[in-house]
Amino acid sequence: MRVNGTPHRTVWLDDESGVVKIIDQRKLPFAFEIEELRSVDDLATAIRDMHVRGAGCIGATAGFGMALAAREAAVQVDFPTALQASAELLTATRPTAVNLRWAVDRQLEAMAAVDSIDEKVEVATRVARDIADEDAQWCRRIGEHGLTLVREIAAGKAEGEAVNILTHCNAGWLAFVDYGSATAPIYAAHADGIPVHVWVDETRPRNQGARLTAWELGQEGVPHTVIADNVGGHLMQRGLVDLVITGTDRTTFTGDVANKIGTYLKALAAHDNGVPFYVALPSSTFDWEMEDGVREIPIEQRGGEEVSHLAGYEETAGAEVEVRLTPESSPTANYAFDVTPARLISGLITERGICRASREGVSELFPERFQGTP
Ligand code: MRU
């Protein structure tokens, strides 16, 4: 997607320098900065401290991290031990997003299939690029499939009347390599000339909606309005939301969805008001081993300062500042994700099409994953 009119990706390997480059998402929307990552440690810090974030972007960054890990291990005495240590370091950075483990495992498998260390390094570089390219392709296809939903709703509206779509957190192109998951159908509809308007949940405590989704929709010229997190239910009661689309950090093969904290409440409100609630994801975000999302998906708990403090742009100083919101003595809790049970979800939008959020629905689109299971 575009930044100041120029097409961009969120993460890539610079051919000449061999350095991994990312958009530093911590600085947006107030500054657009590219950060250079030169080592596995740099990559691990970037993922853990959310210089990059979002399911697909984390996966692609981890893929490039394993390419650097192979290079670093190649100059150690014990290649397998060094590679494994890097794999573990990267996997431990964020517990909920399953794309991270998926990318690391895919790299380990690809490297195990060739013999020499030179070949392993070469394979890891190629696979890292494949993971990033696939992520972009899959999101583009999610957009094509999701477009059919938006078209259907638009067909029932008066000429020129916008389709109102609510989204939570940032599952836009910044959370992937390109296009995004939840935003891909929105960008596709906008490009197709369908009038759309997006309600952007601010998404406390880190405000990924207010800072990131709003910024990227603005860059693409998509009409949008930022709302406080608690507003969605009210808008749905008033008939001001036609469709909810969110992303996900991990989805069980039975259709339970882990996503940014607050998603569950939006799903409840949508269910109560008969508003379709869809979740968009590439297949790399499915957890093919987990059946019961509420019980099994690990929920990351982040530092309490994300709740007790708020960062924003101080216009007089012309710089970003952080202020305290809570009494110094009040404890805080910071659960980063929640799980929306499949029964509240109208459907999953994937690169292969749209399916019901259920074991049966998912198995129709991904039959190869269910072979041999009753
Ligand atoms: O904590 P974050 O910003 O890494 O949260 C992840 C997310 O971006 C959201 O949960 C998003 O909606 C799904 S990831 C595409």
Tab-separated table of C-alpha atoms and ligand atoms in Angstrom:
chain	number	residue	atom	x	y	z
A	1	MET	CA	0.000	0.000	0.000
A	2	ARG	CA	1.032	3.602	-0.257
A	3	VAL	CA	2.940	5.974	1.992
A	4	ASN	CA	2.778	9.517	0.669
A	5	GLY	CA	1.798	8.022	-2.677
A	6	THR	CA	4.698	5.552	-2.873
A	7	PRO	CA	4.041	1.776	-2.641
A	8	HIS	CA	5.589	0.224	0.454
A	9	ARG	CA	5.918	-3.012	2.355
A	10	THR	CA	6.292	-3.324	6.117
A	11	VAL	CA	9.376	-5.575	6.181
A	12	TRP	CA	11.971	-6.576	3.586
A	13	LEU	CA	15.544	-7.769	3.152
A	14	ASP	CA	17.835	-5.239	1.551
A	15	ASP	CA	19.720	-7.111	-1.199
A	16	GLU	CA	22.825	-4.947	-1.145
A	17	SER	CA	23.460	-4.674	2.590
A	18	GLY	CA	21.857	-7.949	3.738
A	19	VAL	CA	20.079	-5.900	6.411
A	20	VAL	CA	16.407	-6.419	7.325
A	21	LYS	CA	14.412	-3.193	7.093
A	22	ILE	CA	11.107	-2.448	8.793
A	23	ILE	CA	8.695	0.422	9.201
A	24	ASP	CA	9.079	1.374	12.867
A	25	GLN	CA	5.421	1.278	13.886
A	26	ARG	CA	6.065	2.820	17.314
A	27	LYS	CA	6.643	6.186	15.660
A	28	LEU	CA	3.477	6.291	13.555
A	29	PRO	CA	1.453	8.366	12.832
A	30	PHE	CA	3.734	11.208	13.915
A	31	ALA	CA	6.889	10.090	12.118
A	32	PHE	CA	7.554	7.633	9.303
A	33	GLU	CA	10.890	5.953	9.989
A	34	ILE	CA	12.615	2.906	8.560
A	35	GLU	CA	14.653	0.896	11.053
A	36	GLU	CA	17.578	-1.358	10.084
A	37	LEU	CA	17.916	-4.689	11.867
A	38	ARG	CA	21.311	-6.357	11.618
A	39	SER	CA	21.153	-9.312	13.985
A	40	VAL	CA	18.776	-11.896	15.426
A	41	ASP	CA	18.885	-9.946	18.699
A	42	ASP	CA	17.751	-6.807	16.854
A	43	LEU	CA	14.907	-8.768	15.261
A	44	ALA	CA	13.823	-10.266	18.590
A	45	THR	CA	13.775	-6.822	20.217
A	46	ALA	CA	11.796	-5.379	17.293
A	47	ILE	CA	9.111	-8.044	17.658
A	48	ARG	CA	9.012	-8.067	21.483
A	49	ASP	CA	8.909	-4.287	21.836
A	50	MET	CA	6.424	-3.878	18.980
A	51	HIS	CA	8.521	-1.950	16.468
A	52	VAL	CA	6.647	-4.395	14.228
A	53	ARG	CA	3.377	-6.006	15.223
A	54	GLY	CA	0.363	-7.797	13.800
A	55	ALA	CA	0.076	-11.455	12.858
A	56	GLY	CA	1.492	-11.527	9.326
A	57	CYS	CA	4.113	-8.846	9.888
A	58	ILE	CA	5.416	-10.664	12.948
A	59	GLY	CA	5.543	-13.918	10.942
A	60	ALA	CA	7.383	-12.334	8.018
A	61	THR	CA	9.815	-10.568	10.354
A	62	ALA	CA	10.492	-13.865	12.130
A	63	GLY	CA	11.073	-15.480	8.704
A	64	PHE	CA	13.760	-12.878	7.954
A	65	GLY	CA	15.040	-13.336	11.506
A	66	MET	CA	15.681	-16.998	10.760
A	67	ALA	CA	17.565	-16.015	7.598
A	68	LEU	CA	19.863	-13.887	9.781
A	69	ALA	CA	19.981	-16.724	12.324
A	70	ALA	CA	21.318	-19.087	9.648
A	71	ARG	CA	24.009	-16.593	8.698
A	72	GLU	CA	24.985	-16.076	12.335
A	73	ALA	CA	25.013	-19.827	13.050
A	74	ALA	CA	27.213	-20.443	9.982
A	75	VAL	CA	30.170	-18.781	11.726
A	76	GLN	CA	29.678	-20.694	15.003
A	77	VAL	CA	31.322	-24.048	15.775
A	78	ASP	CA	27.990	-25.774	16.363
A	79	PHE	CA	25.508	-24.704	13.637
A	80	PRO	CA	22.442	-26.686	14.856
A	81	THR	CA	22.733	-25.504	18.481
A	82	ALA	CA	23.188	-21.854	17.475
A	83	LEU	CA	20.269	-22.047	15.033
A	84	GLN	CA	18.000	-23.663	17.612
A	85	ALA	CA	18.877	-20.994	20.193
A	86	SER	CA	17.892	-18.250	17.747
A	87	ALA	CA	14.667	-20.081	16.879
A	88	GLU	CA	13.767	-20.250	20.570
A	89	LEU	CA	14.680	-16.616	21.155
A	90	LEU	CA	12.413	-15.476	18.316
A	91	THR	CA	9.526	-17.802	19.220
A	92	ALA	CA	9.468	-16.546	22.815
A	93	THR	CA	9.048	-12.875	21.860
A	94	ARG	CA	5.209	-12.836	21.503
A	95	PRO	CA	3.117	-15.745	22.851
A	96	THR	CA	-0.287	-15.253	21.202
A	97	ALA	CA	0.469	-14.604	17.521
A	98	VAL	CA	0.784	-18.032	15.923
A	99	ASN	CA	2.366	-16.791	12.674
A	100	LEU	CA	5.591	-16.375	14.596
A	101	ARG	CA	5.967	-20.073	15.408
A	102	TRP	CA	4.643	-21.014	11.978
A	103	ALA	CA	7.387	-19.001	10.239
A	104	VAL	CA	10.170	-20.259	12.508
A	105	ASP	CA	9.069	-23.909	12.098
A	106	ARG	CA	8.807	-23.524	8.338
A	107	GLN	CA	12.353	-22.196	8.223
A	108	LEU	CA	13.714	-25.010	10.433
A	109	GLU	CA	12.010	-27.606	8.233
A	110	ALA	CA	13.325	-26.075	5.010
A	111	MET	CA	16.869	-25.915	6.368
A	112	ALA	CA	16.691	-29.497	7.643
A	113	ALA	CA	15.942	-30.672	4.102
A	114	VAL	CA	19.371	-29.625	2.749
A	115	ASP	CA	22.810	-30.791	3.837
A	116	SER	CA	25.528	-28.176	3.708
A	117	ILE	CA	25.631	-25.024	5.815
A	118	ASP	CA	25.965	-22.895	2.677
A	119	GLU	CA	22.776	-24.444	1.318
A	120	LYS	CA	20.956	-23.861	4.627
A	121	VAL	CA	21.864	-20.178	4.563
A	122	GLU	CA	20.716	-19.911	0.955
A	123	VAL	CA	17.453	-21.758	1.618
A	124	ALA	CA	16.661	-19.627	4.683
A	125	THR	CA	17.037	-16.430	2.658
A	126	ARG	CA	14.799	-17.760	-0.089
A	127	VAL	CA	12.139	-19.033	2.329
A	128	ALA	CA	12.105	-15.697	4.188
A	129	ARG	CA	11.311	-13.930	0.915
A	130	ASP	CA	8.678	-16.573	0.061
A	131	ILE	CA	6.945	-16.095	3.437
A	132	ALA	CA	6.769	-12.333	2.894
A	133	ASP	CA	5.572	-12.647	-0.727
A	134	GLU	CA	2.954	-15.243	0.197
A	135	ASP	CA	1.652	-13.097	3.028
A	136	ALA	CA	1.103	-10.240	0.586
A	137	GLN	CA	-0.563	-12.550	-1.981
A	138	TRP	CA	-2.824	-14.144	0.596
A	139	CYS	CA	-3.970	-10.784	1.909
A	140	ARG	CA	-4.672	-9.603	-1.649
A	141	ARG	CA	-6.918	-12.654	-2.133
A	142	ILE	CA	-8.631	-12.060	1.233
A	143	GLY	CA	-9.489	-8.668	-0.223
A	144	GLU	CA	-10.996	-10.223	-3.355
A	145	HIS	CA	-13.157	-12.639	-1.338
A	146	GLY	CA	-14.187	-10.055	1.236
A	147	LEU	CA	-15.136	-7.652	-1.551
A	148	THR	CA	-18.140	-9.880	-2.354
A	149	LEU	CA	-19.538	-9.212	1.150
A	150	VAL	CA	-19.143	-5.460	0.806
A	151	ARG	CA	-20.659	-5.549	-2.699
A	152	GLU	CA	-23.731	-7.402	-1.426
A	153	ILE	CA	-24.313	-4.821	1.301
A	154	ALA	CA	-23.719	-1.932	-1.125
A	155	ALA	CA	-26.306	-3.412	-3.490
A	156	GLY	CA	-28.979	-2.901	-0.811
A	157	LYS	CA	-28.093	0.776	-0.318
A	158	ALA	CA	-29.128	3.926	-2.103
A	159	GLU	CA	-26.802	5.165	-4.850
A	160	GLY	CA	-23.716	6.756	-3.284
A	161	GLU	CA	-24.580	5.702	0.277
A	162	ALA	CA	-21.533	4.367	2.093
A	163	VAL	CA	-21.169	0.881	3.530
A	164	ASN	CA	-20.221	1.376	7.196
A	165	ILE	CA	-17.586	-1.088	8.382
A	166	LEU	CA	-16.296	-1.229	11.945
A	167	THR	CA	-12.837	-2.591	12.700
A	168	HIS	CA	-10.867	-3.091	15.891
A	169	CYS	CA	-7.113	-2.718	16.480
A	170	ASN	CA	-4.928	-2.661	13.388
A	171	ALA	CA	-5.317	-5.593	11.032
A	172	GLY	CA	-4.323	-3.374	8.157
A	173	TRP	CA	-1.331	-3.622	5.850
A	174	LEU	CA	0.924	-2.487	8.684
A	175	ALA	CA	0.013	-5.710	10.519
A	176	PHE	CA	1.018	-7.783	7.467
A	177	VAL	CA	3.461	-7.360	4.629
A	178	ASP	CA	0.900	-5.638	2.402
A	179	TYR	CA	-2.908	-5.084	2.017
A	180	GLY	CA	-3.796	-6.302	5.544
A	181	SER	CA	-6.432	-8.862	6.481
A	182	ALA	CA	-9.441	-6.921	7.850
A	183	THR	CA	-8.619	-3.936	5.651
A	184	ALA	CA	-8.037	-5.873	2.420
A	185	PRO	CA	-11.780	-6.054	1.551
A	186	ILE	CA	-12.074	-2.357	2.445
A	187	TYR	CA	-9.201	-1.364	0.160
A	188	ALA	CA	-10.589	-3.615	-2.591
A	189	ALA	CA	-14.062	-2.042	-2.277
A	190	HIS	CA	-12.603	1.470	-2.256
A	191	ALA	CA	-10.555	0.684	-5.374
A	192	ASP	CA	-13.705	-0.745	-6.986
A	193	GLY	CA	-15.541	2.537	-6.491
A	194	ILE	CA	-17.873	1.281	-3.736
A	195	PRO	CA	-18.391	4.056	-1.164
A	196	VAL	CA	-17.117	2.786	2.198
A	197	HIS	CA	-16.726	4.429	5.566
A	198	VAL	CA	-14.751	2.815	8.394
A	199	TRP	CA	-15.435	3.171	12.119
A	200	VAL	CA	-11.971	2.819	13.640
A	201	ASP	CA	-11.910	1.648	17.280
A	202	GLU	CA	-9.095	3.530	19.011
A	203	THR	CA	-8.059	0.240	20.695
A	204	ARG	CA	-6.713	1.005	24.130
A	205	PRO	CA	-4.288	0.536	25.675
A	206	ARG	CA	-1.835	0.951	22.791
A	207	ASN	CA	-4.215	2.656	20.416
A	208	GLN	CA	-3.305	0.712	17.293
A	209	GLY	CA	-6.617	1.769	15.759
A	210	ALA	CA	-6.238	5.480	16.470
A	211	ARG	CA	-2.572	5.560	15.507
A	212	LEU	CA	-2.103	2.947	12.811
A	213	THR	CA	-5.412	2.014	11.168
A	214	ALA	CA	-6.445	5.661	10.934
A	215	TRP	CA	-3.064	6.554	9.427
A	216	GLU	CA	-3.035	3.862	6.789
A	217	LEU	CA	-6.677	4.438	5.773
A	218	GLY	CA	-5.835	8.128	5.457
A	219	GLN	CA	-2.839	7.349	3.238
A	220	GLU	CA	-5.175	5.429	0.909
A	221	GLY	CA	-7.865	8.093	1.008
A	222	VAL	CA	-10.472	5.806	2.634
A	223	PRO	CA	-13.123	7.786	4.583
A	224	HIS	CA	-12.986	6.851	8.264
A	225	THR	CA	-13.842	8.067	11.761
A	226	VAL	CA	-11.912	7.198	14.925
A	227	ILE	CA	-14.147	6.296	17.861
A	228	ALA	CA	-13.522	5.467	21.502
A	229	ASP	CA	-13.554	1.752	22.196
A	230	ASN	CA	-16.910	1.818	23.933
A	231	VAL	CA	-18.874	3.386	21.085
A	232	GLY	CA	-19.397	0.392	18.763
A	233	GLY	CA	-22.413	-1.080	20.589
A	234	HIS	CA	-24.251	2.227	20.462
A	235	LEU	CA	-23.551	2.633	16.733
A	236	MET	CA	-24.823	-0.873	16.071
A	237	GLN	CA	-28.073	-0.197	17.956
A	238	ARG	CA	-28.581	2.888	15.775
A	239	GLY	CA	-28.080	0.926	12.539
A	240	LEU	CA	-24.839	2.762	11.779
A	241	VAL	CA	-22.691	-0.350	11.305
A	242	ASP	CA	-23.351	-2.659	8.323
A	243	LEU	CA	-20.458	-5.013	8.867
A	244	VAL	CA	-17.690	-5.698	11.366
A	245	ILE	CA	-14.380	-7.078	10.091
A	246	THR	CA	-11.502	-7.764	12.454
A	247	GLY	CA	-8.200	-9.585	12.150
A	248	THR	CA	-6.882	-12.321	14.388
A	249	ASP	CA	-3.625	-13.341	15.989
A	250	ARG	CA	-4.560	-17.015	16.271
A	251	THR	CA	-7.654	-18.944	15.176
A	252	THR	CA	-8.338	-22.542	16.149
A	253	PHE	CA	-9.330	-25.064	13.486
A	254	THR	CA	-12.767	-24.955	15.119
A	255	GLY	CA	-13.134	-21.203	14.450
A	256	ASP	CA	-12.433	-19.622	17.849
A	257	VAL	CA	-10.619	-16.328	17.327
A	258	ALA	CA	-7.970	-14.690	19.503
A	259	ASN	CA	-7.628	-11.029	18.689
A	260	LYS	CA	-6.810	-7.728	20.353
A	261	ILE	CA	-8.525	-7.224	23.685
A	262	GLY	CA	-12.037	-5.858	23.213
A	263	THR	CA	-12.857	-7.871	20.092
A	264	TYR	CA	-15.092	-10.237	22.084
A	265	LEU	CA	-17.228	-7.334	23.323
A	266	LYS	CA	-17.693	-6.107	19.742
A	267	ALA	CA	-18.738	-9.600	18.680
A	268	LEU	CA	-21.308	-9.736	21.492
A	269	ALA	CA	-22.728	-6.366	20.485
A	270	ALA	CA	-22.814	-7.392	16.815
A	271	HIS	CA	-24.594	-10.639	17.703
A	272	ASP	CA	-27.172	-8.789	19.790
A	273	ASN	CA	-27.859	-6.360	16.960
A	274	GLY	CA	-27.800	-8.777	14.027
A	275	VAL	CA	-24.720	-7.112	12.516
A	276	PRO	CA	-22.522	-9.527	10.495
A	277	PHE	CA	-19.201	-10.087	12.267
A	278	TYR	CA	-16.413	-11.456	10.039
A	279	VAL	CA	-12.812	-12.276	10.818
A	280	ALA	CA	-10.179	-12.060	8.063
A	281	LEU	CA	-7.057	-14.197	8.181
A	282	PRO	CA	-4.453	-15.888	6.026
A	283	SER	CA	-4.104	-19.652	6.611
A	284	SER	CA	-0.822	-19.015	8.443
A	285	THR	CA	-2.900	-17.689	11.376
A	286	PHE	CA	-4.775	-20.960	11.930
A	287	ASP	CA	-3.612	-23.095	14.812
A	288	TRP	CA	-4.227	-26.587	13.434
A	289	GLU	CA	-3.644	-28.195	16.818
A	290	MET	CA	-5.902	-26.145	19.056
A	291	GLU	CA	-9.544	-26.989	19.447
A	292	ASP	CA	-10.839	-24.841	22.304
A	293	GLY	CA	-9.661	-21.265	21.933
A	294	VAL	CA	-11.058	-19.924	25.203
A	295	ARG	CA	-9.256	-22.526	27.252
A	296	GLU	CA	-6.129	-23.155	25.237
A	297	ILE	CA	-4.876	-20.000	23.519
A	298	PRO	CA	-2.153	-18.343	25.624
A	299	ILE	CA	-3.062	-14.725	26.299
A	300	GLU	CA	-0.125	-12.344	26.447
A	301	GLN	CA	-0.086	-9.989	29.416
A	302	ARG	CA	1.916	-6.873	28.792
A	303	GLY	CA	3.428	-4.274	31.113
A	304	GLY	CA	0.971	-2.252	33.214
A	305	GLU	CA	2.491	1.042	32.015
A	306	GLU	CA	0.546	0.627	28.742
A	307	VAL	CA	-2.611	1.084	30.865
A	308	SER	CA	-1.352	3.605	33.419
A	309	HIS	CA	0.262	5.864	30.796
A	310	LEU	CA	-0.754	7.304	27.461
A	311	ALA	CA	1.530	8.491	24.672
A	312	GLY	CA	0.592	11.204	22.201
A	313	TYR	CA	1.844	14.160	20.221
A	314	GLU	CA	2.342	17.365	22.156
A	315	GLU	CA	1.690	20.038	19.554
A	316	THR	CA	3.484	22.908	21.283
A	317	ALA	CA	6.616	20.869	21.902
A	318	GLY	CA	6.302	19.220	18.466
A	319	ALA	CA	7.203	15.882	19.974
A	320	GLU	CA	5.641	12.762	21.341
A	321	VAL	CA	5.201	12.739	25.110
A	322	GLU	CA	3.904	10.255	27.625
A	323	VAL	CA	1.576	11.146	30.479
A	324	ARG	CA	0.278	9.235	33.485
A	325	LEU	CA	-3.480	8.508	33.558
A	326	THR	CA	-3.943	6.603	36.796
A	327	PRO	CA	-3.134	7.285	40.475
A	328	GLU	CA	0.424	6.202	41.136
A	329	SER	CA	-0.707	3.725	43.772
A	330	SER	CA	-3.359	1.968	41.631
A	331	PRO	CA	-2.361	-1.416	40.291
A	332	THR	CA	-3.070	-2.169	36.615
A	333	ALA	CA	-3.696	-5.310	34.577
A	334	ASN	CA	-2.964	-5.501	30.870
A	335	TYR	CA	-4.429	-8.489	29.030
A	336	ALA	CA	-3.456	-7.952	25.401
A	337	PHE	CA	-5.916	-10.326	23.693
A	338	ASP	CA	-9.266	-12.027	24.183
A	339	VAL	CA	-10.974	-14.965	22.507
A	340	THR	CA	-14.224	-14.671	20.562
A	341	PRO	CA	-16.004	-18.030	20.431
A	342	ALA	CA	-16.853	-19.329	16.956
A	343	ARG	CA	-20.604	-19.137	17.643
A	344	LEU	CA	-20.429	-15.314	17.571
A	345	ILE	CA	-18.629	-15.177	14.220
A	346	SER	CA	-20.551	-14.957	10.921
A	347	GLY	CA	-17.646	-16.252	8.868
A	348	LEU	CA	-13.903	-16.381	8.240
A	349	ILE	CA	-12.464	-14.633	5.195
A	350	THR	CA	-9.350	-16.492	4.031
A	351	GLU	CA	-7.194	-16.552	0.917
A	352	ARG	CA	-9.170	-19.585	-0.274
A	353	GLY	CA	-12.610	-18.090	0.239
A	354	ILE	CA	-15.142	-17.444	2.988
A	355	CYS	CA	-16.207	-20.224	5.352
A	356	ARG	CA	-18.257	-20.732	8.475
A	357	ALA	CA	-16.321	-20.407	11.731
A	358	SER	CA	-16.524	-24.084	12.602
A	359	ARG	CA	-14.525	-27.267	12.181
A	360	GLU	CA	-16.760	-28.238	9.244
A	361	GLY	CA	-16.513	-24.822	7.603
A	362	VAL	CA	-12.724	-24.630	7.934
A	363	SER	CA	-12.281	-28.233	6.752
A	364	GLU	CA	-14.198	-27.488	3.541
A	365	LEU	CA	-11.615	-24.859	2.609
A	366	PHE	CA	-8.555	-26.649	4.002
A	367	PRO	CA	-9.362	-30.385	3.632
A	368	GLU	CA	-5.677	-31.375	3.608
A	369	ARG	CA	-5.385	-30.253	7.248
A	370	PHE	CA	-8.122	-32.609	8.391
A	371	GLN	CA	-7.032	-35.791	6.650
A	372	GLY	CA	-7.109	-38.717	8.997
A	373	THR	CA	-9.150	-36.889	11.659
A	374	PRO	CA	-12.634	-38.209	12.542
B	1	MRU	O1	-0.597	-6.313	20.142
B	1	MRU	P1	-0.576	-6.241	18.680
B	1	MRU	O2	-0.662	-4.889	18.097
B	1	MRU	O3	0.493	-7.079	18.076
B	1	MRU	O4	-1.967	-6.933	18.326
B	1	MRU	C1	-2.122	-7.705	17.272
B	1	MRU	C2	-3.021	-7.085	16.342
B	1	MRU	O5	-2.571	-6.332	15.508
B	1	MRU	C3	-4.451	-7.287	16.422
B	1	MRU	O6	-4.884	-8.172	17.348
B	1	MRU	C4	-5.001	-7.473	15.049
B	1	MRU	O7	-6.336	-7.143	15.081
B	1	MRU	C5	-4.838	-8.864	14.504
B	1	MRU	S1	-3.284	-9.208	13.870
B	1	MRU	C6	-3.576	-9.005	12.207
